[in-house]
């Protein structure tokens, strides 16, 4: 069963504008928050055990406590550069409920005592950016943003910054470079952004869903929030379901929810006459699960880590028996090759190499040794680069090649896919 | 030689003071200039921006060449961008790209003879539940695309 904490009013069109939002309790939590002490906000978020909803799953409250007390201005950046393939929850959140995110941001900014925040939104999200800019205008007019918010003495300004088509800008240091008007290449950590981020000032980068969740933690208290989910993965999470499923879409369930139920109940199950082959549980950079593994998985950080994969952004791609795993890995690796920023050799060369090898297999020119080569190249990329993009490309490669080795070997041997009619290259060239 | 309109220049001047650093205005300025230069950034656009923004050409070029939403060569009036990432591929987006190229008699990323169309594959647009997804220029998404729907759309755009 879905637990609609964040998405309770998402089916109501009026929730998008400020008057409808206020009618449904909007900005009441901000009033409550401004009466609390900033450190109480941080303590509550920490106690709630909220973990970043963008992909890495780092504890949000802990991230906030890394801010140094050195009197420097602090920045809050909302990461709305949703780019992990098969993820589409942040876009829905911004389009359906921009004020929810804005309220969460103001509360968070008050907690960390930041006077200025930006929403870094990916360039393609033109509609969401329009909705957001309008909502910010409304929030200023209503006195929720600007000088001396609701007479509390707290001042906060919020603006939108549009990206321009670069997956790597979803990485927090890449995003900071981009916001500074530069190419979005990630930087070596430490120093972490909390110490030296935007314009070398202390900066907190949090995902859209994370910041929206803060509102509910302050509204209900950490203890109530923790009633949802598991001990190590408290709260609810939005999951983006796509692929071979009857009812693709975003669903909010408590963490720890069985993947099987998410697919069969919320997702409406597989298409007629099809059986499950595999599931990518956390965006395409997460290692793939076989059908058997998927049936046992629960959607929380610890279970998926134990199964050698990750919760990531919460994007679940369902793959049925009509699909060719070689073809799909080809699509995934083409993406990472395209999006590699190019500064680290293992990533720049490795993603290109894997992309090339996969392409030759897909076009019937594979060599027997290529299966091991893919595995080796991928393993040599892991952990040898500035950011996680190399790992994001290596993990699917290693898991696809090892869990579906027979499909790769068959394709190389026969020059065509093991699953008849499933390879695009084979059917169209 | 490219020259910004009065309105475009005003907008860029606003962007220069909107953020903490002037350099942050480069990304928005390129969008503004692109919209006034038939959808692409030519070398003289960069020169002009450098002059009016008082920002070195190298800083602008760095941004221009890094991000995919700035077109470095001429594109059609209708820049048809088809998502060909995993979920959209599974929904048949590659077949749509192929159909578009055949129908318009162009290769991907090429300008059609009448300068009306360019077809480009793009990465995940974040609408994976409604694929195949298409974005024309920087307009709102067109969801659940099919070959039949595309043909109808092409007729409207012709």
PDB file of C-alpha atoms in Angstrom, chain A residues 107-208:
ATOM      1  CA  UNK A 107      12.749  25.520   6.716  1.00  0.00           C
ATOM      2  CA  UNK A 108      16.050  23.812   5.877  1.00  0.00           C
ATOM      3  CA  UNK A 109      17.714  27.155   5.142  1.00  0.00           C
ATOM      4  CA  UNK A 110      16.527  28.457   8.513  1.00  0.00           C
ATOM      5  CA  UNK A 111      17.922  25.332  10.170  1.00  0.00           C
ATOM      6  CA  UNK A 112      21.351  25.789   8.644  1.00  0.00           C
ATOM      7  CA  UNK A 113      21.102  29.609   8.794  1.00  0.00           C
ATOM      8  CA  UNK A 114      21.528  30.241   5.098  1.00  0.00           C
ATOM      9  CA  UNK A 115      20.386  33.509   3.591  1.00  0.00           C
ATOM     10  CA  UNK A 116      20.560  32.423  -0.015  1.00  0.00           C
ATOM     11  CA  UNK A 117      19.575  29.313  -1.870  1.00  0.00           C
ATOM     12  CA  UNK A 118      19.346  28.171  -5.456  1.00  0.00           C
ATOM     13  CA  UNK A 119      17.358  25.482  -7.167  1.00  0.00           C
ATOM     14  CA  UNK A 120      19.639  24.060  -9.837  1.00  0.00           C
ATOM     15  CA  UNK A 121      17.190  22.590 -12.330  1.00  0.00           C
ATOM     16  CA  UNK A 122      18.168  20.683 -15.437  1.00  0.00           C
ATOM     17  CA  UNK A 123      17.758  22.654 -18.643  1.00  0.00           C
ATOM     18  CA  UNK A 124      15.314  20.268 -20.290  1.00  0.00           C
ATOM     19  CA  UNK A 125      12.769  20.762 -17.488  1.00  0.00           C
ATOM     20  CA  UNK A 126      11.394  23.950 -19.000  1.00  0.00           C
ATOM     21  CA  UNK A 127       7.846  23.448 -17.757  1.00  0.00           C
ATOM     22  CA  UNK A 128       8.942  22.616 -14.204  1.00  0.00           C
ATOM     23  CA  UNK A 129      11.221  25.688 -14.205  1.00  0.00           C
ATOM     24  CA  UNK A 130       8.306  27.903 -15.222  1.00  0.00           C
ATOM     25  CA  UNK A 131       6.080  26.458 -12.492  1.00  0.00           C
ATOM     26  CA  UNK A 132       8.856  26.913  -9.962  1.00  0.00           C
ATOM     27  CA  UNK A 133       9.668  30.496 -10.924  1.00  0.00           C
ATOM     28  CA  UNK A 134       6.020  31.393 -10.652  1.00  0.00           C
ATOM     29  CA  UNK A 135       5.745  29.702  -7.258  1.00  0.00           C
ATOM     30  CA  UNK A 136       8.807  31.575  -5.977  1.00  0.00           C
ATOM     31  CA  UNK A 137       7.217  34.836  -7.077  1.00  0.00           C
ATOM     32  CA  UNK A 138       4.074  33.888  -5.168  1.00  0.00           C
ATOM     33  CA  UNK A 139       6.090  33.002  -2.080  1.00  0.00           C
ATOM     34  CA  UNK A 140       7.853  36.394  -2.153  1.00  0.00           C
ATOM     35  CA  UNK A 141       4.520  38.198  -2.506  1.00  0.00           C
ATOM     36  CA  UNK A 142       3.116  36.300   0.452  1.00  0.00           C
ATOM     37  CA  UNK A 143       6.127  37.168   2.604  1.00  0.00           C
ATOM     38  CA  UNK A 144       7.511  33.638   2.916  1.00  0.00           C
ATOM     39  CA  UNK A 145      10.681  34.685   1.143  1.00  0.00           C
ATOM     40  CA  UNK A 146      12.663  37.906   1.420  1.00  0.00           C
ATOM     41  CA  UNK A 147      13.580  40.087   4.375  1.00  0.00           C
ATOM     42  CA  UNK A 148      12.354  39.281   7.870  1.00  0.00           C
ATOM     43  CA  UNK A 149      10.127  36.340   6.968  1.00  0.00           C
ATOM     44  CA  UNK A 150       6.814  36.493   8.898  1.00  0.00           C
ATOM     45  CA  UNK A 151       8.399  38.872  11.366  1.00  0.00           C
ATOM     46  CA  UNK A 152      10.852  36.235  12.561  1.00  0.00           C
ATOM     47  CA  UNK A 153      13.963  38.238  11.751  1.00  0.00           C
ATOM     48  CA  UNK A 154      15.084  35.488   9.383  1.00  0.00           C
ATOM     49  CA  UNK A 155      15.917  36.591   5.859  1.00  0.00           C
ATOM     50  CA  UNK A 156      16.132  34.238   2.932  1.00  0.00           C
ATOM     51  CA  UNK A 157      16.358  34.648  -0.838  1.00  0.00           C
ATOM     52  CA  UNK A 158      15.732  31.866  -3.307  1.00  0.00           C
ATOM     53  CA  UNK A 159      16.412  31.765  -7.033  1.00  0.00           C
ATOM     54  CA  UNK A 160      16.372  29.262  -9.875  1.00  0.00           C
ATOM     55  CA  UNK A 161      19.371  28.392 -12.028  1.00  0.00           C
ATOM     56  CA  UNK A 162      18.893  26.399 -15.199  1.00  0.00           C
ATOM     57  CA  UNK A 163      21.430  23.798 -16.307  1.00  0.00           C
ATOM     58  CA  UNK A 164      22.015  23.116 -19.967  1.00  0.00           C
ATOM     59  CA  UNK A 165      22.137  19.377 -20.525  1.00  0.00           C
ATOM     60  CA  UNK A 166      24.902  17.671 -18.571  1.00  0.00           C
ATOM     61  CA  UNK A 167      24.258  14.619 -16.390  1.00  0.00           C
ATOM     62  CA  UNK A 168      27.435  15.275 -14.433  1.00  0.00           C
ATOM     63  CA  UNK A 169      25.980  18.484 -12.996  1.00  0.00           C
ATOM     64  CA  UNK A 170      23.859  16.263 -10.749  1.00  0.00           C
ATOM     65  CA  UNK A 171      27.100  15.502  -8.896  1.00  0.00           C
ATOM     66  CA  UNK A 172      27.263  18.142  -6.186  1.00  0.00           C
ATOM     67  CA  UNK A 173      30.685  19.593  -6.956  1.00  0.00           C
ATOM     68  CA  UNK A 174      29.914  19.536 -10.689  1.00  0.00           C
ATOM     69  CA  UNK A 175      26.707  21.393  -9.924  1.00  0.00           C
ATOM     70  CA  UNK A 176      28.593  24.016  -7.952  1.00  0.00           C
ATOM     71  CA  UNK A 177      31.023  24.574 -10.848  1.00  0.00           C
ATOM     72  CA  UNK A 178      28.072  24.924 -13.201  1.00  0.00           C
ATOM     73  CA  UNK A 179      26.318  27.426 -10.947  1.00  0.00           C
ATOM     74  CA  UNK A 180      29.542  29.432 -10.957  1.00  0.00           C
ATOM     75  CA  UNK A 181      29.175  29.662 -14.736  1.00  0.00           C
ATOM     76  CA  UNK A 182      31.833  27.112 -15.589  1.00  0.00           C
ATOM     77  CA  UNK A 183      31.883  23.684 -17.157  1.00  0.00           C
ATOM     78  CA  UNK A 184      30.361  21.222 -14.709  1.00  0.00           C
ATOM     79  CA  UNK A 185      33.408  19.165 -13.873  1.00  0.00           C
ATOM     80  CA  UNK A 186      33.422  17.588 -10.405  1.00  0.00           C
ATOM     81  CA  UNK A 187      36.143  18.440  -7.924  1.00  0.00           C
ATOM     82  CA  UNK A 188      38.162  16.253  -5.641  1.00  0.00           C
ATOM     83  CA  UNK A 189      36.753  15.854  -2.125  1.00  0.00           C
ATOM     84  CA  UNK A 190      37.771  16.879   0.518  1.00  0.00           C
ATOM     85  CA  UNK A 191      37.170  19.713   0.886  1.00  0.00           C
ATOM     86  CA  UNK A 192      33.495  18.822   0.937  1.00  0.00           C
ATOM     87  CA  UNK A 193      31.009  21.466  -0.205  1.00  0.00           C
ATOM     88  CA  UNK A 194      29.852  21.930   3.407  1.00  0.00           C
ATOM     89  CA  UNK A 195      33.289  23.427   4.068  1.00  0.00           C
ATOM     90  CA  UNK A 196      34.154  24.896   0.672  1.00  0.00           C
ATOM     91  CA  UNK A 197      31.431  24.868  -1.958  1.00  0.00           C
ATOM     92  CA  UNK A 198      29.772  27.553  -4.042  1.00  0.00           C
ATOM     93  CA  UNK A 199      32.283  30.404  -4.425  1.00  0.00           C
ATOM     94  CA  UNK A 200      34.383  28.487  -1.885  1.00  0.00           C
ATOM     95  CA  UNK A 201      31.789  29.215   0.796  1.00  0.00           C
ATOM     96  CA  UNK A 202      30.104  26.576   2.989  1.00  0.00           C
ATOM     97  CA  UNK A 203      27.387  24.979   0.871  1.00  0.00           C
ATOM     98  CA  UNK A 204      24.788  22.291   1.425  1.00  0.00           C
ATOM     99  CA  UNK A 205      23.455  20.414  -1.596  1.00  0.00           C
ATOM    100  CA  UNK A 206      20.245  18.440  -1.061  1.00  0.00           C
ATOM    101  CA  UNK A 207      17.867  16.712  -3.455  1.00  0.00           C
ATOM    102  CA  UNK A 208      14.318  17.967  -4.161  1.00  0.00           C
TER     103      UNK A 208
END
